[in-house]
Amino acid sequence: MEIILISSAFAAGYLALLCNLPPLVGFLIAGFGLNFFGFQSNENIELLADLGVTLLLFTIGLKLDIKTLLSKEIWAGATAHNLLSTLFFTLSIAALKLLGVTTFSLMSLEQMLLLGFALSFSSTVFAVKSLQEKGEMNATYGTIAIGVLVMQDIFAVLFLSISTGKIPEWYALFLFLLPFLRPFFYRLLDKVGHGEMLVVYGIFSALVLGAGLFDFAGLKPDLGALILGMILAGHKKSSELSKSLFNLKELFLVCFFLNIGLAEQPTIAGALTAILFLLLLPVKGILYYLVFNSFKFRVRTSLLASLSLFNYSEFGLIVGGLAFKMGWLSGDMLVSIAIAVSLSFIIAAPLNRFGHSLYQRSSKWLKERSAEKLNHMDQLINPGSAQVLILGMGRIGTGAYDELTERYGKISLGVELHPDAAKQHQTEHRNVICGDATDPDFWERILDTGNVKLVLLAMPHHQGNELALEQLKLKHYTGQTAAIAAYSDQVDAMRELGANAAFNIYNEAGSGFAKHVTEQLNPKFDL
């Protein structure tokens, strides 16, 4: 069976790629196809699927700033949408019942509320996968979408605890000590190096320290993995740790999408009910847009965040499965939820892929707010009189900034990805803003680069500098560009992409080192 699963997943995923769809759509279709031919899920597939979701939440936590969740745009927005969406779906189901739709004819108000609550959630797995594939996890709209999904996970924990009557164990209180153990976790992360032990440490943190401890204390294991990730998020190696787990997480998530299709045998009644749910899905997306827009985000941010969440959630299957076991929902309704979740992924995939094009077409009739009324998280960026833009304020970028300031005065504007580092530069009186220069959203918010005559691409990763250079081209920037690179082939690649100059940092460091040595020591050589 394993050979058939792997072959089907590869074939369907590859066909999805040929159709310009995310591979996960192919994995879903493969699951349904295998189910049709009599294959069923098993404990091994479900275990790997659960591991994939746990590692996914852990890696989300590694990139999540707790301050984001505490902002009213996130917690209030998620709460408002959850209430409005649950109310809408409940009333819609009640209306279908009054119209005589057989599937809903015997449902009580409590059952309708439960179903409405399940349909109000959006898929964490789908949204994160979509954002990662587009490289827009750090975009403003991506941050908002992830924050809302984390809040929904918290709602899920509360619901599961209440509905099952399962109260967390008294010793769950000790979990509040985990943040105080951060220095210990940091020291361990420092000691494990950069090889296979880094991967093992990530798995240990996610599955044992996070999921294992929370499960032992009677709480949702996935929430524990998310929180452990957030605790480690401030470490300098958190990004490296996330990357080391990437391939393993992706492999396990294949089982997650296969498992959805293998979960239940589709029926005609279930499929028809699922189609009804899909007809209601646009209103859920509109509610997301209205909620985000009420917090004064740009039209682009509100629209793209809504598209990221424009789907039903795998949590609906969890709620449906629990309700089915307790006799609250029929088997056909569980099948309907499974089909609706799967089909919503297939619908949402191309919408997210072409989200930027949809925005450009809709921005003509969607009213934009004036710049001064925009949310602080979505403010436009004005380079002002800056003539030099330095992308990446690490050691090289900072050195370049200070040297240019000493020679020409305050003509530079630095762009730093990490908020804390940007604030530190600001306290040291450097003109630095926080932003991700590889993110199209960052360039969308820049008002004008007319005064900028030189851009220095000083980010530590070659791919990041390449992406930033591509964004500059799309912005129709006409000034000069210079980039750093670690290898000679990267120097050639940057020049081929259009950089006016590219420098090998090791060659430059060696040259500078020799220059300073000869100037300061003035050695006498026999020539």
XYZ file of C-alpha atoms in Angstrom:
527
model
C 0.000 0.000 0.000
C 2.872 2.382 0.807
C 4.164 2.106 -2.777
C 0.716 2.940 -4.159
C 0.359 5.938 -1.807
C 3.768 7.352 -2.681
C 3.270 6.799 -6.426
C -0.215 8.350 -6.382
C 0.949 11.339 -4.354
C 3.889 11.988 -6.694
C 1.833 11.601 -9.880
C -1.040 13.793 -8.671
C 1.301 16.412 -7.201
C 3.288 16.570 -10.444
C 0.114 16.980 -12.512
C -0.983 19.801 -10.195
C 2.348 21.550 -10.811
C 1.857 21.200 -14.585
C -1.539 22.891 -14.139
C 0.087 25.757 -12.173
C -1.577 24.608 -8.949
C 0.101 23.920 -5.587
C 1.039 20.229 -5.166
C -1.247 19.977 -2.125
C -4.226 20.130 -4.498
C -2.869 17.027 -6.235
C -2.364 15.263 -2.900
C -6.015 15.947 -1.978
C -7.237 14.584 -5.302
C -4.986 11.526 -4.880
C -6.564 10.874 -1.486
C -10.093 11.033 -2.892
C -9.109 8.851 -5.831
C -7.587 6.190 -3.589
C -10.669 6.323 -1.357
C -12.872 5.730 -4.402
C -10.909 2.561 -5.176
C -11.354 1.260 -1.658
C -8.169 2.438 0.071
C -8.513 3.753 3.600
C -6.353 5.711 5.986
C -4.448 3.873 8.697
C -2.671 4.631 11.946
C 0.694 5.213 10.260
C -0.683 7.799 7.831
C -2.606 9.550 10.597
C 0.494 9.603 12.810
C 2.653 11.133 10.066
C -0.118 13.629 9.273
C -0.295 14.690 12.938
C 3.502 15.033 13.050
C 3.378 17.259 9.984
C 0.823 19.614 11.535
C 2.764 19.692 14.829
C 6.033 20.576 13.081
C 4.201 23.153 10.969
C 2.873 24.942 14.054
C 6.306 24.748 15.674
C 7.923 26.447 12.660
C 5.148 29.074 12.644
C 6.002 29.798 16.270
C 9.689 30.202 15.355
C 8.725 33.145 13.125
C 6.003 34.657 15.299
C 6.353 37.736 17.477
C 4.134 37.534 20.584
C 3.536 41.285 20.261
C 1.638 40.554 17.050
C -0.989 38.467 18.886
C -1.432 41.143 21.538
C -2.343 43.804 18.981
C -6.057 44.534 18.782
C -5.998 44.039 15.026
C -5.263 40.357 15.620
C -7.145 39.264 18.744
C -10.132 41.548 18.207
C -10.226 40.880 14.465
C -10.102 37.099 14.936
C -12.788 37.220 17.630
C -15.074 39.487 15.595
C -14.797 37.315 12.495
C -15.354 34.109 14.437
C -18.557 35.467 15.992
C -19.887 36.998 12.765
C -19.011 33.960 10.668
C -20.548 31.501 13.157
C -23.719 33.605 13.232
C -23.882 33.765 9.431
C -23.432 30.011 8.917
C -25.915 29.195 11.693
C -28.574 31.461 10.175
C -27.857 30.083 6.692
C -28.256 26.492 7.887
C -31.462 27.478 9.695
C -32.759 29.032 6.450
C -31.906 25.860 4.506
C -33.777 23.859 7.133
C -36.841 26.081 6.718
C -36.608 25.639 2.948
C -36.914 21.890 3.479
C -33.365 20.740 2.679
C -33.397 17.148 3.936
C -29.841 17.108 5.298
C -30.648 19.851 7.824
C -34.273 18.944 8.583
C -33.578 17.196 11.894
C -30.845 19.501 13.183
C -31.384 21.302 16.481
C -30.204 24.863 17.183
C -27.234 23.507 19.144
C -26.202 21.328 16.204
C -26.508 24.254 13.792
C -24.356 26.416 16.076
C -21.762 23.661 16.273
C -21.653 23.291 12.493
C -21.516 27.065 12.022
C -18.627 27.274 14.479
C -16.705 24.542 12.628
C -17.194 26.281 9.270
C -16.007 29.645 10.639
C -12.401 28.469 10.893
C -9.746 28.695 8.170
C -6.961 26.239 7.456
C -3.601 26.934 9.106
C -1.898 24.311 6.947
C -3.192 25.704 3.655
C -2.558 29.373 4.491
C 1.002 28.810 5.697
C 1.840 26.582 2.725
C 0.466 29.195 0.341
C 2.391 32.041 2.001
C 5.605 30.033 2.054
C 5.339 29.139 -1.634
C 4.928 32.825 -2.478
C 7.677 33.885 -0.040
C 5.305 36.293 1.709
C 5.239 35.004 5.295
C 6.707 38.317 6.490
C 4.371 40.523 4.449
C 1.933 42.634 6.441
C -1.020 40.647 5.165
C 0.810 37.368 5.891
C 1.485 38.449 9.468
C -2.185 39.314 9.939
C -3.385 36.019 8.448
C -1.023 33.949 10.613
C -1.998 35.907 13.732
C -5.697 35.270 13.101
C -5.028 31.565 12.541
C -3.102 31.321 15.827
C -6.041 32.936 17.634
C -8.353 30.403 15.977
C -6.099 27.622 17.287
C -6.569 29.058 20.768
C -10.358 29.089 20.248
C -10.064 25.462 19.145
C -8.314 24.477 22.365
C -11.028 26.122 24.445
C -13.775 24.418 22.434
C -12.237 20.954 22.610
C -11.661 21.283 26.343
C -15.242 22.417 27.015
C -17.024 20.067 24.585
C -15.260 16.956 25.805
C -15.607 17.970 29.420
C -11.876 17.405 29.727
C -10.381 19.811 32.230
C -6.617 20.387 32.088
C -4.702 18.665 34.849
C -3.798 20.770 37.888
C -0.130 20.528 37.021
C -0.821 22.297 33.707
C -0.123 25.436 35.761
C 3.575 24.536 35.650
C 3.520 25.132 31.889
C 3.520 28.856 32.692
C 7.129 28.335 33.786
C 8.237 27.468 30.233
C 8.972 31.096 29.212
C 11.251 31.408 32.263
C 13.254 28.435 30.959
C 14.045 30.303 27.735
C 17.732 30.927 28.694
C 18.173 27.168 29.183
C 16.547 26.379 25.807
C 18.745 29.047 24.180
C 21.936 27.552 25.617
C 20.952 24.123 24.306
C 20.303 25.608 20.875
C 23.720 27.274 20.955
C 25.434 23.980 21.785
C 23.811 21.672 19.203
C 25.697 23.173 16.271
C 24.469 23.299 12.687
C 24.215 19.656 11.578
C 21.931 16.748 12.324
C 21.747 17.634 16.035
C 19.993 20.868 15.097
C 17.262 18.838 13.360
C 16.994 16.465 16.334
C 16.782 19.421 18.723
C 13.923 20.896 16.664
C 12.004 17.605 16.685
C 12.662 17.182 20.417
C 11.430 20.720 21.148
C 8.291 20.386 19.004
C 7.211 16.839 19.874
C 8.479 16.380 23.437
C 8.907 19.761 25.125
C 5.929 21.245 23.291
C 3.325 18.722 22.157
C 4.297 16.047 24.695
C 4.152 18.248 27.792
C 0.880 19.895 26.760
C -0.725 16.532 25.983
C 0.443 15.195 29.356
C -1.154 18.215 31.039
C -4.485 17.667 29.250
C -4.091 20.436 26.659
C -4.001 20.438 22.843
C -0.547 19.117 21.795
C -0.347 21.324 18.683
C -0.714 24.425 20.855
C 2.302 23.288 22.858
C 4.422 23.007 19.712
C 3.341 26.509 18.670
C 4.225 27.986 22.069
C 7.639 26.269 22.171
C 8.353 27.725 18.760
C 7.398 31.195 20.001
C 9.708 30.787 23.014
C 12.631 30.011 20.682
C 11.667 32.695 18.149
C 14.021 35.327 19.559
C 17.150 33.196 19.151
C 19.595 34.083 16.377
C 19.396 30.488 15.068
C 15.585 30.301 14.965
C 15.522 30.888 11.195
C 18.200 28.230 10.640
C 16.258 25.804 12.854
C 13.094 26.408 10.828
C 14.927 25.774 7.557
C 16.495 22.559 8.899
C 12.995 21.151 9.581
C 11.501 22.303 6.281
C 11.872 19.151 4.179
C 10.812 16.851 7.015
C 7.728 18.938 7.686
C 6.818 19.038 3.989
C 7.062 15.249 3.721
C 4.756 14.689 6.691
C 2.250 17.222 5.369
C 1.849 15.136 2.211
C 0.322 12.500 4.497
C -1.936 15.160 6.012
C -3.506 16.041 2.657
C -3.730 12.402 1.598
C -5.425 11.613 4.908
C -8.193 14.156 4.286
C -9.143 12.416 1.056
C -8.822 8.951 2.609
C -10.865 9.851 5.701
C -14.388 9.172 4.457
C -16.108 7.609 1.434
C -17.805 10.416 -0.536
C -21.576 10.115 -0.979
C -23.972 11.965 -3.278
C -25.812 13.546 -0.333
C -22.538 14.556 1.261
C -21.238 16.041 -1.991
C -24.430 18.095 -2.526
C -24.258 19.449 1.019
C -20.582 20.297 0.500
C -21.524 22.300 -2.604
C -24.024 24.264 -0.498
C -21.208 25.036 1.954
C -19.006 26.200 -0.934
C -21.750 28.570 -2.106
C -21.620 30.168 1.350
C -17.804 30.463 1.340
C -17.613 33.866 -0.457
C -19.546 35.517 2.380
C -16.967 34.187 4.828
C -14.249 35.815 2.701
C -16.198 39.097 2.539
C -16.516 39.102 6.336
C -12.730 38.731 6.611
C -12.261 41.682 4.261
C -14.743 43.884 6.161
C -13.132 43.074 9.515
C -9.593 43.804 8.270
C -10.726 46.925 6.449
C -12.410 48.208 9.630
C -8.956 48.316 11.227
C -7.842 50.716 8.471
C -5.556 48.411 6.554
C -4.885 49.108 2.903
C -7.210 47.527 0.362
C -4.326 45.339 -0.854
C -3.544 44.073 2.659
C -7.190 43.373 3.505
C -7.841 41.604 0.201
C -4.723 39.394 0.202
C -5.185 38.459 3.879
C -8.800 37.502 3.127
C -7.742 35.356 0.171
C -5.185 33.566 2.382
C -8.031 32.637 4.738
C -10.566 31.923 1.996
C -11.097 28.243 2.794
C -12.563 25.861 5.314
C -10.374 24.330 7.948
C -9.157 20.862 8.816
C -10.387 21.838 12.288
C -13.892 21.411 10.885
C -13.054 17.734 10.442
C -11.877 17.522 14.055
C -15.082 19.134 15.307
C -17.157 16.969 12.966
C -15.380 13.802 14.086
C -15.893 14.659 17.751
C -19.543 15.546 17.180
C -20.070 12.310 15.216
C -18.632 10.213 18.057
C -20.927 11.960 20.531
C -23.967 11.527 18.300
C -24.387 15.230 17.613
C -23.888 15.050 13.831
C -24.621 12.385 11.221
C -22.010 10.509 9.214
C -23.175 12.235 6.025
C -22.478 15.630 7.616
C -18.938 14.527 8.478
C -18.433 13.519 4.831
C -19.838 16.889 3.725
C -17.378 18.776 5.894
C -14.472 16.672 4.559
C -15.469 17.310 0.932
C -16.090 21.021 1.568
C -12.668 21.415 3.208
C -10.951 19.666 0.309
C -12.818 21.538 -2.430
C -12.233 24.868 -0.672
C -8.493 24.194 -0.914
C -8.818 23.543 -4.644
C -10.787 26.784 -5.119
C -8.504 28.864 -2.886
C -5.246 27.679 -4.494
C -5.566 29.589 -7.806
C -7.141 32.580 -6.035
C -4.044 32.893 -3.851
C -1.712 32.256 -6.748
C -3.222 35.144 -8.702
C -3.994 37.295 -5.663
C -1.842 40.212 -6.816
C -3.556 40.263 -10.220
C -6.979 40.181 -8.534
C -5.972 43.143 -6.401
C -4.845 45.171 -9.420
C -8.184 44.548 -11.117
C -10.330 45.219 -8.037
C -8.369 48.216 -6.712
C -10.120 50.404 -9.296
C -13.459 50.086 -7.507
C -12.407 49.302 -3.926
C -12.027 52.589 -2.059
C -8.588 53.212 -0.544
C -8.062 55.240 2.623
C -5.909 58.343 2.673
C -2.304 57.705 3.759
C -2.623 59.467 7.113
C -5.584 57.283 8.155
C -3.902 53.924 7.507
C -3.209 51.419 10.280
C 0.248 51.787 11.880
C 1.103 48.235 10.723
C 0.405 49.185 7.120
C 1.788 52.717 6.851
C 3.306 53.837 3.588
C 7.087 54.276 3.538
C 8.576 57.577 2.478
C 12.345 57.439 1.808
C 12.361 61.220 2.056
C 15.601 62.825 0.939
C 17.651 59.612 1.241
C 19.972 59.127 -1.731
C 21.326 55.727 -0.677
C 19.143 52.749 0.255
C 20.950 50.001 2.205
C 19.010 46.711 2.208
C 20.230 44.620 5.137
C 21.725 46.292 8.214
C 23.936 43.496 9.460
C 27.647 44.001 9.990
C 28.340 44.760 6.320
C 25.327 47.020 5.881
C 26.052 48.859 9.123
C 29.702 49.323 8.146
C 28.652 50.700 4.760
C 26.118 53.034 6.401
C 28.694 54.446 8.841
C 31.328 54.883 6.131
C 28.911 56.725 3.825
C 27.736 58.911 6.700
C 31.309 59.840 7.578
C 32.073 60.743 3.950
C 28.846 62.356 2.752
C 26.682 63.027 5.791
C 23.171 61.730 6.452
C 22.232 60.587 2.962
C 21.407 56.921 3.706
C 18.320 54.956 4.722
C 18.836 51.442 6.093
C 16.256 48.638 5.883
C 16.434 45.930 8.563
C 14.236 42.809 8.735
C 14.217 42.313 12.508
C 12.260 44.931 14.542
C 14.553 44.773 17.594
C 17.665 45.286 15.466
C 15.995 48.218 13.681
C 15.164 49.840 17.018
C 18.741 49.362 18.195
C 20.015 51.154 15.080
C 17.540 53.958 15.715
C 18.771 54.385 19.298
C 22.280 54.695 17.836
C 20.961 57.563 15.659
C 20.989 55.724 12.348
C 18.190 56.330 9.851
C 16.811 52.779 9.747
C 13.329 51.359 9.183
C 11.997 47.840 9.687
C 11.041 45.972 6.525
C 11.579 42.899 4.380
C 13.230 43.973 1.122
C 12.442 40.573 -0.467
C 8.717 41.082 0.052
C 6.646 42.647 -2.789
C 4.422 44.192 -0.110
C 7.369 46.281 1.160
C 7.914 47.776 -2.283
C 4.188 48.376 -2.702
C 4.291 50.603 0.406
C 7.279 52.683 -0.722
C 5.938 55.966 -2.059
C 8.798 57.092 -4.265
C 12.413 56.175 -5.010
C 13.028 59.214 -7.197
C 15.702 60.675 -4.883
C 17.533 57.351 -4.451
C 20.678 57.228 -6.583
C 22.289 54.092 -5.143
C 20.960 50.864 -3.609
C 23.301 48.559 -1.677
C 22.138 44.934 -1.502
C 23.788 43.845 1.752
C 21.560 41.024 2.947
C 23.361 37.871 4.151
C 21.607 35.472 1.759
C 22.264 35.573 -1.985
C 18.656 34.629 -2.823
C 17.370 37.560 -0.772
C 19.579 39.995 -2.693
C 18.380 38.491 -5.978
C 14.726 38.876 -4.977
C 15.288 42.470 -3.862
C 16.986 43.277 -7.184
C 13.996 41.823 -9.054
C 11.624 43.975 -6.972
C 13.690 47.058 -7.792
C 13.261 46.294 -11.496
C 9.497 45.941 -11.063
C 9.523 49.292 -9.242
C 11.193 50.799 -12.367
C 14.172 51.973 -10.337
C 16.714 53.689 -12.628
C 19.610 54.377 -10.234
C 22.695 52.287 -9.548
C 22.851 49.042 -7.576
C 25.683 47.219 -5.854
C 25.510 43.811 -4.197
C 27.571 41.578 -1.949
C 28.102 37.877 -2.629
C 29.910 35.001 -0.939
C 31.078 33.180 -4.074
C 32.403 34.163 -7.479
C 29.466 32.537 -9.320
C 27.084 34.630 -7.202
C 28.985 37.761 -8.233
C 28.455 36.788 -11.876
C 24.778 36.028 -11.238
C 24.130 39.448 -9.682
C 25.801 41.186 -12.613
C 23.729 39.148 -15.071
C 20.584 40.213 -13.212
C 21.511 43.844 -13.736
C 23.533 44.921 -10.690
C 26.004 47.657 -11.633
C 28.575 46.196 -9.277
C 28.971 43.031 -7.197
C 31.653 42.276 -4.636
C 32.906 39.044 -3.112
C 32.822 39.754 0.621
C 35.702 37.410 1.385
C 37.960 38.922 -1.261
C 37.048 42.405 -0.059
C 37.619 41.433 3.578
C 41.036 39.961 2.723
C 41.991 43.038 0.723
C 40.854 45.366 3.505
C 42.660 43.307 6.117
C 45.955 43.471 4.192
C 45.484 47.214 3.644
C 44.962 47.951 7.353
C 47.879 45.737 8.383
C 50.321 47.494 6.061
C 49.057 50.952 7.075
C 49.173 50.350 10.842
C 52.229 48.096 11.184
C 54.252 49.407 8.249
C 56.213 46.119 7.958
C 59.652 46.111 6.303
C 59.968 43.449 3.641
C 63.024 42.311 1.702
C 62.112 42.780 -1.935
